[in-house]
């Protein structure tokens, strides 16, 4: 797996996206698939940057492997949080009627073929996967 270690700050989003895009380009993934993956990566990284460490700044490790499927793993040492336990928003309601939050995680779950969370040794590890077909 390729790996990028960076501070979980929104200012580092461009570097994260460039890291992922470079690897996806090298694997010659079609642009539509790349766009979907990059949207999911942006959402996950921004959530880590905004919520994992409260007002502190902490690190994030992003690991990426491309084979029959694209596997991207996000690891942080922020407060334990399993985004998969959050209730999906009711998308039948208007934006004004819905509760704030949760739409990004819902979107990631819709875009990707698999989303998994685990907490190991005090670290949050979120893995997203997308088949190439």
mmCIF file of N, CA, C and O in Angstrom, residues 13 16-17 20 24 33-48 72 74 104-115 126-130:
data_model
loop_
_atom_site.group_PDB
_atom_site.id
_atom_site.type_symbol
_atom_site.label_atom_id
_atom_site.label_comp_id
_atom_site.label_asym_id
_atom_site.label_seq_id
_atom_site.Cartn_x
_atom_site.Cartn_y
_atom_site.Cartn_z
ATOM 1 N N UNK A 13 -5.999 19.245 2.380
ATOM 2 C CA UNK A 13 -6.891 18.483 1.510
ATOM 3 C C UNK A 13 -6.342 18.353 0.096
ATOM 4 O O UNK A 13 -6.382 17.267 -0.491
ATOM 5 N N UNK A 16 -3.781 15.660 -0.092
ATOM 6 C CA UNK A 16 -4.401 14.342 0.028
ATOM 7 C C UNK A 16 -5.028 13.932 -1.306
ATOM 8 O O UNK A 16 -4.822 12.817 -1.793
ATOM 9 N N UNK A 17 -5.793 14.849 -1.902
ATOM 10 C CA UNK A 17 -6.441 14.547 -3.176
ATOM 11 C C UNK A 17 -5.412 14.301 -4.275
ATOM 12 O O UNK A 17 -5.584 13.408 -5.115
ATOM 13 N N UNK A 20 -3.971 10.755 -3.866
ATOM 14 C CA UNK A 20 -4.911 9.722 -4.329
ATOM 15 C C UNK A 20 -5.034 9.764 -5.847
ATOM 16 O O UNK A 20 -4.956 8.728 -6.519
ATOM 17 N N UNK A 24 -4.393 6.842 -8.671
ATOM 18 C CA UNK A 24 -5.481 6.381 -9.529
ATOM 19 C C UNK A 24 -5.134 6.585 -11.002
ATOM 20 O O UNK A 24 -5.445 5.732 -11.847
ATOM 21 N N UNK A 33 -14.874 6.997 -12.381
ATOM 22 C CA UNK A 33 -14.572 6.246 -11.160
ATOM 23 C C UNK A 33 -13.666 7.063 -10.248
ATOM 24 O O UNK A 33 -13.882 7.132 -9.030
ATOM 25 N N UNK A 34 -12.671 7.709 -10.836
ATOM 26 C CA UNK A 34 -11.766 8.557 -10.045
ATOM 27 C C UNK A 34 -12.541 9.675 -9.348
ATOM 28 O O UNK A 34 -12.300 9.953 -8.172
ATOM 29 N N UNK A 35 -13.446 10.305 -10.069
ATOM 30 C CA UNK A 35 -14.220 11.412 -9.491
ATOM 31 C C UNK A 35 -15.026 10.935 -8.296
ATOM 32 O O UNK A 35 -15.037 11.587 -7.245
ATOM 33 N N UNK A 36 -15.680 9.796 -8.417
ATOM 34 C CA UNK A 36 -16.454 9.246 -7.299
ATOM 35 C C UNK A 36 -15.558 8.988 -6.088
ATOM 36 O O UNK A 36 -15.899 9.356 -4.960
ATOM 37 N N UNK A 37 -14.419 8.379 -6.334
ATOM 38 C CA UNK A 37 -13.494 8.067 -5.242
ATOM 39 C C UNK A 37 -12.978 9.350 -4.592
ATOM 40 O O UNK A 37 -12.913 9.455 -3.363
ATOM 41 N N UNK A 38 -12.626 10.338 -5.401
ATOM 42 C CA UNK A 38 -12.100 11.590 -4.859
ATOM 43 C C UNK A 38 -13.141 12.339 -4.021
ATOM 44 O O UNK A 38 -12.799 12.958 -3.007
ATOM 45 N N UNK A 39 -14.407 12.269 -4.402
ATOM 46 C CA UNK A 39 -15.472 12.880 -3.598
ATOM 47 C C UNK A 39 -15.528 12.206 -2.227
ATOM 48 O O UNK A 39 -15.609 12.871 -1.187
ATOM 49 N N UNK A 40 -15.449 10.882 -2.210
ATOM 50 C CA UNK A 40 -15.484 10.148 -0.944
ATOM 51 C C UNK A 40 -14.255 10.464 -0.086
ATOM 52 O O UNK A 40 -14.377 10.682 1.126
ATOM 53 N N UNK A 41 -13.094 10.525 -0.705
ATOM 54 C CA UNK A 41 -11.858 10.844 0.022
ATOM 55 C C UNK A 41 -11.954 12.233 0.638
ATOM 56 O O UNK A 41 -11.594 12.438 1.801
ATOM 57 N N UNK A 42 -12.432 13.187 -0.134
ATOM 58 C CA UNK A 42 -12.579 14.551 0.384
ATOM 59 C C UNK A 42 -13.488 14.566 1.609
ATOM 60 O O UNK A 42 -13.165 15.183 2.625
ATOM 61 N N UNK A 43 -14.606 13.915 1.516
ATOM 62 C CA UNK A 43 -15.568 13.899 2.623
ATOM 63 C C UNK A 43 -14.958 13.282 3.881
ATOM 64 O O UNK A 43 -15.066 13.845 4.969
ATOM 65 N N UNK A 44 -14.305 12.145 3.738
ATOM 66 C CA UNK A 44 -13.713 11.474 4.900
ATOM 67 C C UNK A 44 -12.611 12.330 5.507
ATOM 68 O O UNK A 44 -12.573 12.551 6.723
ATOM 69 N N UNK A 45 -11.698 12.850 4.680
ATOM 70 C CA UNK A 45 -10.584 13.631 5.216
ATOM 71 C C UNK A 45 -11.064 14.908 5.906
ATOM 72 O O UNK A 45 -10.590 15.252 6.991
ATOM 73 N N UNK A 46 -12.003 15.606 5.299
ATOM 74 C CA UNK A 46 -12.518 16.845 5.902
ATOM 75 C C UNK A 46 -13.196 16.539 7.242
ATOM 76 O O UNK A 46 -13.033 17.280 8.218
ATOM 77 N N UNK A 47 -13.926 15.428 7.321
ATOM 78 C CA UNK A 47 -14.545 15.054 8.597
ATOM 79 C C UNK A 47 -13.496 14.803 9.670
ATOM 80 O O UNK A 47 -13.650 15.235 10.814
ATOM 81 N N UNK A 48 -12.420 14.122 9.308
ATOM 82 C CA UNK A 48 -11.340 13.880 10.269
ATOM 83 C C UNK A 48 -10.737 15.216 10.696
ATOM 84 O O UNK A 48 -10.544 15.472 11.886
ATOM 85 N N UNK A 72 -8.818 2.332 0.213
ATOM 86 C CA UNK A 72 -8.211 3.503 0.846
ATOM 87 C C UNK A 72 -8.534 3.439 2.333
ATOM 88 O O UNK A 72 -9.695 3.304 2.721
ATOM 89 N N UNK A 74 -8.055 5.279 6.091
ATOM 90 C CA UNK A 74 -7.773 6.512 6.827
ATOM 91 C C UNK A 74 -7.577 6.132 8.286
ATOM 92 O O UNK A 74 -8.442 5.479 8.874
ATOM 93 N N UNK A 104 -22.763 13.650 4.486
ATOM 94 C CA UNK A 104 -21.474 13.281 3.882
ATOM 95 C C UNK A 104 -21.165 11.809 4.043
ATOM 96 O O UNK A 104 -20.753 11.133 3.092
ATOM 97 N N UNK A 105 -21.357 11.281 5.246
ATOM 98 C CA UNK A 105 -21.112 9.858 5.498
ATOM 99 C C UNK A 105 -22.073 9.021 4.653
ATOM 100 O O UNK A 105 -21.685 8.014 4.057
ATOM 101 N N UNK A 106 -23.322 9.452 4.590
ATOM 102 C CA UNK A 106 -24.317 8.768 3.774
ATOM 103 C C UNK A 106 -23.861 8.736 2.313
ATOM 104 O O UNK A 106 -23.939 7.701 1.646
ATOM 105 N N UNK A 107 -23.354 9.851 1.824
ATOM 106 C CA UNK A 107 -22.889 9.944 0.453
ATOM 107 C C UNK A 107 -21.717 8.983 0.209
ATOM 108 O O UNK A 107 -21.669 8.300 -0.814
ATOM 109 N N UNK A 108 -20.784 8.922 1.147
ATOM 110 C CA UNK A 108 -19.642 8.014 1.022
ATOM 111 C C UNK A 108 -20.144 6.571 0.936
ATOM 112 O O UNK A 108 -19.678 5.789 0.103
ATOM 113 N N UNK A 109 -21.115 6.216 1.776
ATOM 114 C CA UNK A 109 -21.655 4.855 1.758
ATOM 115 C C UNK A 109 -22.352 4.558 0.433
ATOM 116 O O UNK A 109 -22.335 3.424 -0.034
ATOM 117 N N UNK A 110 -22.951 5.566 -0.189
ATOM 118 C CA UNK A 110 -23.619 5.374 -1.481
ATOM 119 C C UNK A 110 -22.613 5.251 -2.625
ATOM 120 O O UNK A 110 -22.804 4.447 -3.540
ATOM 121 N N UNK A 111 -21.543 6.043 -2.572
ATOM 122 C CA UNK A 111 -20.545 6.073 -3.646
ATOM 123 C C UNK A 111 -19.678 4.824 -3.654
ATOM 124 O O UNK A 111 -19.412 4.250 -4.705
ATOM 125 N N UNK A 112 -19.229 4.408 -2.480
ATOM 126 C CA UNK A 112 -18.274 3.313 -2.386
ATOM 127 C C UNK A 112 -18.995 1.969 -2.305
ATOM 128 O O UNK A 112 -20.156 1.902 -1.914
ATOM 129 N N UNK A 113 -18.289 0.904 -2.665
ATOM 130 C CA UNK A 113 -18.875 -0.437 -2.609
ATOM 131 C C UNK A 113 -18.816 -1.014 -1.197
ATOM 132 O O UNK A 113 -19.631 -1.872 -0.853
ATOM 133 N N UNK A 114 -17.865 -0.568 -0.402
ATOM 134 C CA UNK A 114 -17.763 -1.034 0.983
ATOM 135 C C UNK A 114 -17.148 0.073 1.827
ATOM 136 O O UNK A 114 -16.243 0.788 1.377
ATOM 137 N N UNK A 115 -17.664 0.214 3.040
ATOM 138 C CA UNK A 115 -17.123 1.157 4.009
ATOM 139 C C UNK A 115 -17.063 0.409 5.332
ATOM 140 O O UNK A 115 -18.069 -0.126 5.796
ATOM 141 N N UNK A 126 -10.819 3.870 9.169
ATOM 142 C CA UNK A 126 -11.945 3.792 8.246
ATOM 143 C C UNK A 126 -11.411 3.364 6.892
ATOM 144 O O UNK A 126 -10.482 3.985 6.368
ATOM 145 N N UNK A 127 -11.976 2.312 6.364
ATOM 146 C CA UNK A 127 -11.539 1.778 5.067
ATOM 147 C C UNK A 127 -12.696 1.894 4.078
ATOM 148 O O UNK A 127 -13.820 1.487 4.388
ATOM 149 N N UNK A 128 -12.394 2.471 2.918
ATOM 150 C CA UNK A 128 -13.384 2.571 1.852
ATOM 151 C C UNK A 128 -12.858 1.786 0.659
ATOM 152 O O UNK A 128 -11.668 1.794 0.378
ATOM 153 N N UNK A 129 -13.788 1.106 -0.031
ATOM 154 C CA UNK A 129 -13.398 0.263 -1.158
ATOM 155 C C UNK A 129 -14.323 0.509 -2.342
ATOM 156 O O UNK A 129 -15.521 0.706 -2.179
ATOM 157 N N UNK A 130 -13.716 0.464 -3.527
ATOM 158 C CA UNK A 130 -14.488 0.625 -4.764
ATOM 159 C C UNK A 130 -13.977 -0.384 -5.793
ATOM 160 O O UNK A 130 -12.784 -0.440 -6.071
#
